[in-house]
Amino acid sequence: MPATSGDRQAPSGPVDSTARRRPGLLIRGVNRRAWQITLLSLGGWLLVNMDGSLFNLNYPLLQEDLGLSDNDIGNLYAIIYAVGAISTIISGPFMDRFGRKPVFQLCMFAAALGSLVTAGAGGFMILLLGRAITQAGATTEWMAGQVMVAEESPARSRGRLIGFAQIGYPLGFFAGSLLSWLIVPNFGWRWLFVVGVIPIFLLLWARRGVDETERFRLHSEAVTTTSSPAPGRFRQLFAADLRRSSILASTWHLVYAFGVAGILSYLPLVYTHYGVSMENLYVSSAIATGIAAVGYYLSSVVGDRIGRREAAALWLILGAGSGALLAFAGRDVIALTIFYSMVYFFTLGHITAAAGFAAEVFPTRVRATGANLVAGMEWVGFVAAGLAGPRMFNGIGFAWTLTIWLVICPLIAAACALGMKRVAPGATLEEIAR
């Protein structure tokens, strides 16, 4: 389908004549508004993932305290990830119709509410309710922030700004690891979720003055001047011009997420299998996620230089090699920490280039719908991993389960990435839409 006038119209401000300049490691020439959106997106992504990590790292303690079985935990993961997939997919058309900002705020409020419910959980159903509310907020936070950053960024630094915001993911797990190490031995797991709510409310206050993106505003104005209604947004994604991108991007993120969801969701089970204590798990996770923040940002820098599709594929291939080491040579806390750090650095770190690619490969009229479809497929992968994890460990063993998750899945995802059309580094969103 041809681009609408909202896609062809340039955003306000001077044309970025340096868009083709070779990008450096640092981010320069970015206005105050773009930095504001980027930093607030980073903060939101950090906090919702900090909350998620508190559960992922400590679910054995909740399981023991609330009398839950392994199957209960697997079912809980599957249900909350399904909630995340549904909320992410349906929020895309909402953002394309009503704006990015409403979702940008609502998702943080949901994360705070869900954390408080989790802290007071006395059984499976209340715990499920709390985690489902939190998950709905956390999953919609990702692409709400990424789409806003993409639409406000100069072309030459778009990938690095998106990558900078994406660092919130490993930093969230880093913060969750430190909080667990500090709070759990002295106060127990419930206080983790109470303490985690405080910065969320502070961020909600800081984000109250965020304006709608200029590109969405221009697109909305252009749409109101046309008399013929556009086809449904999901229908547009599978029209001839976008079908290949939609299918390959969805498959890429589904398969990748199935792999990383397994190790993230069941990391305590993997470490316990190799005789690692909970205290050492916290330290190992903090080290791995702290190191991973560098890989996240480097992925975005390389993406600005050679293209985000190419950078994502390269990181996935290197991540597959790291996964093989974890699967077959990770036998003690030192080896597990080294190889888990490498997996986080490359396989998970590829997402900064991948998220930037998802936010730019779709035109403005369906950018949020397309990007959120891709993000929603990741949560479908999380659902599958949540259900399959314990069954895979029991059926084929830890080494082969980790091989499927951390070697085969990244290689399939890399193949899907390389099958998509190339987007030249430094291209404006309007050029890509044409």
Tab-separated table of C-alpha atoms in Angstrom:
chain	number	residue	atom	x	y	z
A	1	MET	CA	0.000	0.000	0.000
A	2	PRO	CA	1.470	3.418	-0.863
A	3	ALA	CA	2.622	5.661	1.933
A	4	THR	CA	0.198	8.266	3.155
A	5	SER	CA	0.980	11.937	3.260
A	6	GLY	CA	1.780	11.453	6.919
A	7	ASP	CA	4.678	9.218	5.874
A	8	ARG	CA	5.951	11.520	3.161
A	9	GLN	CA	5.797	14.699	5.163
A	10	ALA	CA	9.052	15.669	6.821
A	11	PRO	CA	9.081	16.277	10.525
A	12	SER	CA	9.395	19.786	11.832
A	13	GLY	CA	12.831	21.348	12.048
A	14	PRO	CA	15.730	21.541	9.606
A	15	VAL	CA	16.602	18.648	7.350
A	16	ASP	CA	19.306	16.450	8.866
A	17	SER	CA	22.009	17.055	6.283
A	18	THR	CA	24.522	15.001	8.261
A	19	ALA	CA	22.356	11.870	8.271
A	20	ARG	CA	24.862	10.008	6.101
A	21	ARG	CA	27.858	10.954	8.230
A	22	ARG	CA	29.672	7.954	9.670
A	23	PRO	CA	28.362	7.573	13.249
A	24	GLY	CA	30.700	7.517	16.214
A	25	LEU	CA	30.449	5.915	19.627
A	26	LEU	CA	29.046	9.051	21.268
A	27	ILE	CA	25.678	10.594	20.468
A	28	ARG	CA	25.867	14.218	19.319
A	29	GLY	CA	23.527	16.691	17.662
A	30	VAL	CA	20.411	15.513	19.528
A	31	ASN	CA	17.900	18.084	20.728
A	32	ARG	CA	16.478	18.331	24.238
A	33	ARG	CA	13.140	16.746	23.323
A	34	ALA	CA	14.736	13.632	21.832
A	35	TRP	CA	16.953	13.230	24.898
A	36	GLN	CA	13.949	13.648	27.187
A	37	ILE	CA	11.997	10.889	25.452
A	38	THR	CA	15.054	8.622	25.342
A	39	LEU	CA	15.899	9.001	29.029
A	40	LEU	CA	12.298	8.573	30.165
A	41	SER	CA	11.956	5.492	27.955
A	42	LEU	CA	15.174	4.059	29.389
A	43	GLY	CA	13.916	4.713	32.920
A	44	GLY	CA	10.595	3.022	32.290
A	45	TRP	CA	12.147	0.003	30.623
A	46	LEU	CA	14.664	-0.308	33.459
A	47	LEU	CA	12.018	-0.237	36.188
A	48	VAL	CA	9.541	-2.670	34.635
A	49	ASN	CA	12.364	-5.120	33.979
A	50	MET	CA	13.709	-4.652	37.489
A	51	ASP	CA	10.296	-5.748	38.746
A	52	GLY	CA	10.268	-8.691	36.345
A	53	SER	CA	13.721	-9.765	37.486
A	54	LEU	CA	12.619	-9.721	41.127
A	55	PHE	CA	10.180	-12.499	40.303
A	56	ASN	CA	12.458	-14.387	37.895
A	57	LEU	CA	15.322	-14.490	40.383
A	58	ASN	CA	13.251	-15.242	43.459
A	59	TYR	CA	10.379	-17.437	42.318
A	60	PRO	CA	11.775	-20.442	44.274
A	61	LEU	CA	11.227	-18.427	47.477
A	62	LEU	CA	7.676	-17.479	46.487
A	63	GLN	CA	7.081	-21.070	45.436
A	64	GLU	CA	8.122	-22.396	48.835
A	65	ASP	CA	6.283	-19.722	50.817
A	66	LEU	CA	3.015	-20.049	48.888
A	67	GLY	CA	3.137	-23.841	48.469
A	68	LEU	CA	3.339	-23.846	44.663
A	69	SER	CA	4.501	-26.750	42.496
A	70	ASP	CA	6.876	-26.584	39.517
A	71	ASN	CA	3.877	-26.935	37.214
A	72	ASP	CA	2.198	-24.019	38.993
A	73	ILE	CA	5.213	-21.839	38.203
A	74	GLY	CA	5.282	-23.017	34.580
A	75	ASN	CA	1.570	-22.322	34.189
A	76	LEU	CA	1.923	-18.913	35.841
A	77	TYR	CA	4.721	-17.973	33.444
A	78	ALA	CA	2.668	-19.119	30.462
A	79	ILE	CA	-0.428	-17.165	31.522
A	80	ILE	CA	1.326	-13.900	32.315
A	81	TYR	CA	3.372	-14.083	29.105
A	82	ALA	CA	0.120	-14.667	27.183
A	83	VAL	CA	-1.318	-11.562	28.847
A	84	GLY	CA	1.800	-9.701	27.744
A	85	ALA	CA	1.422	-10.882	24.157
A	86	ILE	CA	-2.235	-9.872	23.972
A	87	SER	CA	-1.723	-6.461	25.594
A	88	THR	CA	1.239	-5.697	23.341
A	89	ILE	CA	-0.502	-6.648	20.100
A	90	ILE	CA	-3.752	-4.796	20.828
A	91	SER	CA	-1.939	-1.678	22.063
A	92	GLY	CA	-0.310	-1.193	18.640
A	93	PRO	CA	-3.465	-0.132	16.744
A	94	PHE	CA	-4.490	1.920	19.784
A	95	MET	CA	-1.194	3.836	19.590
A	96	ASP	CA	-1.554	4.346	15.836
A	97	ARG	CA	-5.053	5.721	16.259
A	98	PHE	CA	-4.999	7.680	19.523
A	99	GLY	CA	-1.324	8.408	20.048
A	100	ARG	CA	1.787	7.052	21.714
A	101	LYS	CA	1.629	9.054	24.963
A	102	PRO	CA	-1.497	7.501	26.600
A	103	VAL	CA	0.036	4.016	26.474
A	104	PHE	CA	3.411	5.446	27.554
A	105	GLN	CA	1.846	6.511	30.874
A	106	LEU	CA	-0.743	3.788	31.478
A	107	CYS	CA	1.796	0.976	31.258
A	108	MET	CA	3.834	2.422	34.143
A	109	PHE	CA	0.742	2.730	36.332
A	110	ALA	CA	-0.080	-0.942	35.649
A	111	ALA	CA	3.457	-1.983	36.589
A	112	ALA	CA	3.176	-0.194	39.937
A	113	LEU	CA	-0.243	-1.656	40.734
A	114	GLY	CA	0.860	-5.187	39.867
A	115	SER	CA	3.925	-4.936	42.102
A	116	LEU	CA	1.801	-4.016	45.108
A	117	VAL	CA	-0.583	-6.900	44.454
A	118	THR	CA	2.391	-9.271	44.174
A	119	ALA	CA	3.790	-8.093	47.505
A	120	GLY	CA	0.522	-8.994	49.237
A	121	ALA	CA	-0.085	-12.328	47.476
A	122	GLY	CA	-1.221	-15.153	49.733
A	123	GLY	CA	-1.761	-17.825	47.096
A	124	PHE	CA	-1.591	-18.703	43.419
A	125	MET	CA	-4.548	-16.659	42.167
A	126	ILE	CA	-3.548	-13.341	43.767
A	127	LEU	CA	0.055	-13.879	42.681
A	128	LEU	CA	-1.166	-14.569	39.148
A	129	LEU	CA	-3.292	-11.412	39.186
A	130	GLY	CA	-0.388	-9.270	40.365
A	131	ARG	CA	2.070	-10.651	37.826
A	132	ALA	CA	-0.485	-10.394	34.996
A	133	ILE	CA	-1.151	-6.707	35.718
A	134	THR	CA	2.572	-6.022	35.899
A	135	GLN	CA	3.228	-7.966	32.705
A	136	ALA	CA	0.576	-6.043	30.772
A	137	GLY	CA	2.264	-2.798	31.762
A	138	ALA	CA	5.812	-4.019	31.177
A	139	THR	CA	5.241	-5.432	27.706
A	140	THR	CA	3.426	-2.360	26.383
A	141	GLU	CA	6.128	-0.123	27.872
A	142	TRP	CA	8.743	-1.576	25.526
A	143	MET	CA	7.402	-0.571	22.142
A	144	ALA	CA	5.552	2.504	23.397
A	145	GLY	CA	8.919	3.923	24.371
A	146	GLN	CA	10.824	2.597	21.366
A	147	VAL	CA	8.362	4.004	18.830
A	148	MET	CA	8.492	7.419	20.503
A	149	VAL	CA	12.298	7.407	20.530
A	150	ALA	CA	12.429	6.349	16.864
A	151	GLU	CA	10.036	9.096	15.808
A	152	GLU	CA	11.827	11.849	17.723
A	153	SER	CA	15.438	10.905	16.876
A	154	PRO	CA	17.634	12.382	14.131
A	155	ALA	CA	18.277	9.815	11.409
A	156	ARG	CA	22.016	9.564	11.985
A	157	SER	CA	21.652	8.776	15.698
A	158	ARG	CA	18.305	6.949	15.744
A	159	GLY	CA	19.842	3.525	16.301
A	160	ARG	CA	22.113	4.663	19.128
A	161	LEU	CA	19.300	6.475	20.925
A	162	ILE	CA	17.075	3.400	20.640
A	163	GLY	CA	20.001	1.301	21.836
A	164	PHE	CA	20.618	3.640	24.745
A	165	ALA	CA	16.975	3.312	25.820
A	166	GLN	CA	17.179	-0.480	25.445
A	167	ILE	CA	19.981	-0.635	28.015
A	168	GLY	CA	17.144	-0.416	30.513
A	169	TYR	CA	16.620	-4.171	30.036
A	170	PRO	CA	19.964	-5.461	31.386
A	171	LEU	CA	20.194	-2.591	33.859
A	172	GLY	CA	16.756	-3.566	35.170
A	173	PHE	CA	17.962	-7.108	35.804
A	174	PHE	CA	21.181	-5.689	37.276
A	175	ALA	CA	19.169	-3.535	39.704
A	176	GLY	CA	16.905	-6.472	40.538
A	177	SER	CA	19.926	-8.650	41.300
A	178	LEU	CA	21.393	-6.036	43.652
A	179	LEU	CA	18.053	-5.418	45.376
A	180	SER	CA	17.595	-9.159	45.880
A	181	TRP	CA	21.094	-9.475	47.323
A	182	LEU	CA	20.476	-6.561	49.719
A	183	ILE	CA	16.873	-7.139	50.785
A	184	VAL	CA	15.982	-10.835	50.636
A	185	PRO	CA	18.397	-12.163	53.308
A	186	ASN	CA	17.251	-9.499	55.806
A	187	PHE	CA	13.633	-8.705	54.986
A	188	GLY	CA	12.271	-11.445	52.710
A	189	TRP	CA	10.858	-11.378	49.193
A	190	ARG	CA	7.705	-9.320	49.822
A	191	TRP	CA	9.634	-6.148	50.619
A	192	LEU	CA	11.379	-6.401	47.243
A	193	PHE	CA	8.157	-5.556	45.436
A	194	VAL	CA	7.223	-2.801	47.901
A	195	VAL	CA	10.573	-1.060	47.471
A	196	GLY	CA	10.379	-1.489	43.693
A	197	VAL	CA	7.170	0.558	43.481
A	198	ILE	CA	8.758	3.764	44.801
A	199	PRO	CA	10.865	4.638	41.708
A	200	ILE	CA	7.965	3.699	39.414
A	201	PHE	CA	5.769	6.398	40.955
A	202	LEU	CA	8.627	8.888	40.692
A	203	LEU	CA	8.973	8.115	36.990
A	204	LEU	CA	5.231	8.471	36.441
A	205	TRP	CA	5.510	11.987	37.842
A	206	ALA	CA	8.541	12.774	35.647
A	207	ARG	CA	6.716	11.602	32.481
A	208	ARG	CA	3.585	13.661	33.050
A	209	GLY	CA	4.745	16.482	30.745
A	210	VAL	CA	5.743	14.339	27.740
A	211	ASP	CA	4.147	15.527	24.489
A	212	GLU	CA	2.904	13.422	21.582
A	213	THR	CA	5.527	12.801	18.871
A	214	GLU	CA	5.683	15.276	16.003
A	215	ARG	CA	5.533	12.570	13.349
A	216	PHE	CA	2.353	11.090	14.774
A	217	ARG	CA	0.773	14.546	15.040
A	218	LEU	CA	1.582	15.346	11.398
A	219	HIS	CA	0.290	11.947	10.295
A	220	SER	CA	-2.958	12.411	12.236
A	221	GLU	CA	-3.499	15.832	10.678
A	222	ALA	CA	-2.935	14.382	7.206
A	223	VAL	CA	-5.375	11.532	7.841
A	224	THR	CA	-8.152	13.889	8.944
A	225	THR	CA	-7.949	15.705	5.598
A	226	THR	CA	-8.590	12.536	3.548
A	227	SER	CA	-12.128	11.397	2.828
A	228	SER	CA	-11.494	7.699	2.130
A	229	PRO	CA	-10.942	5.455	5.188
A	230	ALA	CA	-7.745	3.409	5.316
A	231	PRO	CA	-7.883	-0.398	5.570
A	232	GLY	CA	-7.511	-1.967	9.018
A	233	ARG	CA	-3.992	-1.674	10.351
A	234	PHE	CA	-3.346	-5.400	10.749
A	235	ARG	CA	-4.637	-5.873	7.206
A	236	GLN	CA	-2.121	-3.294	5.997
A	237	LEU	CA	0.722	-5.225	7.624
A	238	PHE	CA	-0.008	-8.217	5.409
A	239	ALA	CA	-0.573	-6.284	2.179
A	240	ALA	CA	1.926	-6.913	-0.606
A	241	ASP	CA	4.356	-4.141	0.371
A	242	LEU	CA	4.716	-5.195	4.033
A	243	ARG	CA	3.864	-8.916	4.073
A	244	ARG	CA	7.422	-10.212	3.862
A	245	SER	CA	8.671	-7.849	6.551
A	246	SER	CA	5.768	-8.707	8.860
A	247	ILE	CA	6.172	-12.488	8.538
A	248	LEU	CA	9.960	-12.644	8.798
A	249	ALA	CA	10.176	-10.117	11.631
A	250	SER	CA	7.477	-11.955	13.586
A	251	THR	CA	9.204	-15.320	13.116
A	252	TRP	CA	12.586	-13.832	14.012
A	253	HIS	CA	11.355	-12.438	17.333
A	254	LEU	CA	9.190	-15.453	18.186
A	255	VAL	CA	12.059	-17.934	17.826
A	256	TYR	CA	14.639	-15.686	19.492
A	257	ALA	CA	12.327	-15.025	22.436
A	258	PHE	CA	11.567	-18.715	22.951
A	259	GLY	CA	15.274	-19.252	23.518
A	260	VAL	CA	16.051	-16.325	25.791
A	261	ALA	CA	12.804	-16.727	27.738
A	262	GLY	CA	13.881	-20.200	28.721
A	263	ILE	CA	17.169	-19.146	30.296
A	264	LEU	CA	15.744	-15.959	31.845
A	265	SER	CA	12.681	-17.630	33.326
A	266	TYR	CA	14.430	-20.718	34.657
A	267	LEU	CA	17.864	-19.314	35.528
A	268	PRO	CA	17.513	-20.332	39.202
A	269	LEU	CA	16.712	-23.894	38.117
A	270	VAL	CA	19.779	-24.011	35.845
A	271	TYR	CA	22.096	-22.640	38.520
A	272	THR	CA	20.639	-24.926	41.192
A	273	HIS	CA	21.192	-27.898	38.870
A	274	TYR	CA	24.908	-27.077	38.914
A	275	GLY	CA	25.011	-26.545	42.695
A	276	VAL	CA	25.026	-22.722	42.773
A	277	SER	CA	23.415	-21.021	45.788
A	278	MET	CA	20.810	-18.240	45.565
A	279	GLU	CA	23.314	-15.690	46.912
A	280	ASN	CA	25.829	-16.593	44.192
A	281	LEU	CA	23.005	-16.506	41.637
A	282	TYR	CA	22.308	-12.852	42.547
A	283	VAL	CA	25.977	-11.934	42.179
A	284	SER	CA	26.370	-13.867	38.921
A	285	SER	CA	23.275	-12.242	37.438
A	286	ALA	CA	24.468	-8.770	38.480
A	287	ILE	CA	27.833	-9.333	36.806
A	288	ALA	CA	26.305	-10.728	33.614
A	289	THR	CA	23.717	-7.997	33.214
A	290	GLY	CA	26.173	-5.229	34.065
A	291	ILE	CA	28.540	-6.466	31.353
A	292	ALA	CA	25.623	-6.956	28.963
A	293	ALA	CA	24.782	-3.249	29.026
A	294	VAL	CA	27.960	-2.665	27.007
A	295	GLY	CA	26.911	-5.259	24.427
A	296	TYR	CA	23.490	-3.664	24.128
A	297	TYR	CA	24.922	-0.266	23.319
A	298	LEU	CA	27.643	-1.605	20.991
A	299	SER	CA	24.965	-3.437	19.016
A	300	SER	CA	23.236	-0.121	18.348
A	301	VAL	CA	26.522	1.579	17.392
A	302	VAL	CA	27.395	-1.188	14.933
A	303	GLY	CA	23.845	-1.021	13.608
A	304	ASP	CA	24.250	2.682	12.842
A	305	ARG	CA	27.424	1.855	10.922
A	306	ILE	CA	26.568	-1.261	8.908
A	307	GLY	CA	22.790	-1.472	9.198
A	308	ARG	CA	20.573	-2.756	12.008
A	309	ARG	CA	19.593	-5.934	10.170
A	310	GLU	CA	23.247	-6.889	9.692
A	311	ALA	CA	24.275	-5.969	13.240
A	312	ALA	CA	21.410	-7.989	14.720
A	313	ALA	CA	22.329	-11.064	12.664
A	314	LEU	CA	26.011	-10.763	13.629
A	315	TRP	CA	25.197	-10.513	17.339
A	316	LEU	CA	22.845	-13.515	17.120
A	317	ILE	CA	25.506	-15.672	15.464
A	318	LEU	CA	28.091	-14.711	18.089
A	319	GLY	CA	25.455	-15.358	20.742
A	320	ALA	CA	24.877	-18.861	19.405
A	321	GLY	CA	28.562	-19.617	19.918
A	322	SER	CA	28.336	-18.275	23.454
A	323	GLY	CA	25.266	-20.422	24.069
A	324	ALA	CA	27.140	-23.549	23.035
A	325	LEU	CA	29.787	-22.793	25.654
A	326	LEU	CA	27.141	-22.300	28.336
A	327	ALA	CA	25.336	-25.509	27.386
A	328	PHE	CA	28.383	-27.786	27.385
A	329	ALA	CA	31.079	-26.060	29.482
A	330	GLY	CA	29.103	-24.251	32.201
A	331	ARG	CA	29.598	-26.463	35.208
A	332	ASP	CA	30.393	-24.091	38.119
A	333	VAL	CA	29.551	-20.552	39.145
A	334	ILE	CA	32.612	-19.019	37.464
A	335	ALA	CA	32.042	-20.728	34.115
A	336	LEU	CA	28.310	-20.086	34.269
A	337	THR	CA	28.904	-16.401	34.973
A	338	ILE	CA	31.378	-16.007	32.102
A	339	PHE	CA	29.259	-17.801	29.505
A	340	TYR	CA	25.958	-16.327	30.709
A	341	SER	CA	27.561	-12.882	30.414
A	342	MET	CA	28.523	-13.675	26.817
A	343	VAL	CA	25.005	-14.886	25.982
A	344	TYR	CA	23.520	-11.752	27.504
A	345	PHE	CA	26.102	-9.538	25.740
A	346	PHE	CA	25.383	-10.932	22.273
A	347	THR	CA	22.079	-12.816	22.031
A	348	LEU	CA	20.050	-10.510	24.239
A	349	GLY	CA	22.187	-7.517	23.255
A	350	HIS	CA	21.162	-7.898	19.613
A	351	ILE	CA	17.749	-6.523	20.562
A	352	THR	CA	18.933	-2.913	20.433
A	353	ALA	CA	19.591	-3.264	16.713
A	354	ALA	CA	16.504	-5.451	16.279
A	355	ALA	CA	14.138	-3.057	18.071
A	356	GLY	CA	15.455	-0.159	16.024
A	357	PHE	CA	14.894	-2.150	12.858
A	358	ALA	CA	11.328	-3.038	13.899
A	359	ALA	CA	10.562	0.606	14.652
A	360	GLU	CA	11.843	1.854	11.295
A	361	VAL	CA	10.905	-0.887	8.816
A	362	PHE	CA	7.185	-0.078	9.142
A	363	PRO	CA	5.786	3.293	7.916
A	364	THR	CA	4.238	5.821	10.297
A	365	ARG	CA	0.645	4.793	9.537
A	366	VAL	CA	1.268	1.300	11.000
A	367	ARG	CA	4.558	1.753	12.856
A	368	ALA	CA	3.154	1.032	16.317
A	369	THR	CA	0.944	-1.787	15.004
A	370	GLY	CA	3.864	-3.465	13.219
A	371	ALA	CA	6.387	-2.937	16.006
A	372	ASN	CA	3.932	-4.163	18.627
A	373	LEU	CA	3.041	-7.212	16.542
A	374	VAL	CA	6.736	-8.085	16.521
A	375	ALA	CA	6.997	-7.453	20.258
A	376	GLY	CA	3.834	-9.474	20.847
A	377	MET	CA	5.357	-12.435	19.045
A	378	GLU	CA	8.237	-12.286	21.491
A	379	TRP	CA	5.763	-12.800	24.305
A	380	VAL	CA	4.245	-15.728	22.445
A	381	GLY	CA	7.755	-17.172	22.532
A	382	PHE	CA	7.848	-16.523	26.264
A	383	VAL	CA	4.556	-18.397	26.677
A	384	ALA	CA	5.984	-21.416	24.868
A	385	ALA	CA	9.169	-21.351	26.934
A	386	GLY	CA	7.244	-21.000	30.187
A	387	LEU	CA	5.234	-24.116	29.418
A	388	ALA	CA	8.052	-26.129	27.865
A	389	GLY	CA	10.891	-25.375	30.292
A	390	PRO	CA	10.379	-27.984	33.040
A	391	ARG	CA	9.220	-30.576	30.499
A	392	MET	CA	12.318	-30.059	28.343
A	393	PHE	CA	14.664	-30.300	31.324
A	394	ASN	CA	13.026	-33.548	32.423
A	395	GLY	CA	12.772	-34.980	28.906
A	396	ILE	CA	16.086	-34.187	27.181
A	397	GLY	CA	18.278	-32.871	29.984
A	398	PHE	CA	19.818	-29.511	30.741
A	399	ALA	CA	22.591	-29.496	28.116
A	400	TRP	CA	20.311	-30.201	25.160
A	401	THR	CA	17.587	-27.891	26.418
A	402	LEU	CA	20.134	-25.069	26.615
A	403	THR	CA	21.413	-26.019	23.153
A	404	ILE	CA	17.960	-25.578	21.645
A	405	TRP	CA	17.348	-22.321	23.502
A	406	LEU	CA	20.758	-20.700	23.131
A	407	VAL	CA	22.232	-22.122	19.901
A	408	ILE	CA	19.524	-23.274	17.495
A	409	CYS	CA	17.032	-20.476	18.218
A	410	PRO	CA	19.508	-17.603	17.680
A	411	LEU	CA	20.706	-19.118	14.394
A	412	ILE	CA	17.142	-19.423	13.065
A	413	ALA	CA	16.463	-15.830	14.141
A	414	ALA	CA	19.615	-14.639	12.345
A	415	ALA	CA	18.490	-16.363	9.135
A	416	CYS	CA	15.112	-14.599	9.339
A	417	ALA	CA	16.811	-11.252	9.892
A	418	LEU	CA	19.034	-11.668	6.834
A	419	GLY	CA	15.981	-12.572	4.753
A	420	MET	CA	14.414	-9.138	5.308
A	421	LYS	CA	14.960	-6.095	3.141
A	422	ARG	CA	17.950	-3.958	3.971
A	423	VAL	CA	17.570	-0.493	5.471
A	424	ALA	CA	20.548	1.745	4.761
A	425	PRO	CA	22.228	3.260	7.841
A	426	GLY	CA	21.219	6.891	8.323
A	427	ALA	CA	18.059	6.709	6.205
A	428	THR	CA	15.211	8.919	7.406
A	429	LEU	CA	11.890	7.330	8.300
A	430	GLU	CA	10.307	9.081	5.326
A	431	GLU	CA	12.897	7.576	2.934
A	432	ILE	CA	12.264	4.102	4.374
A	433	ALA	CA	8.488	4.518	4.011
A	434	ARG	CA	8.893	5.238	0.304
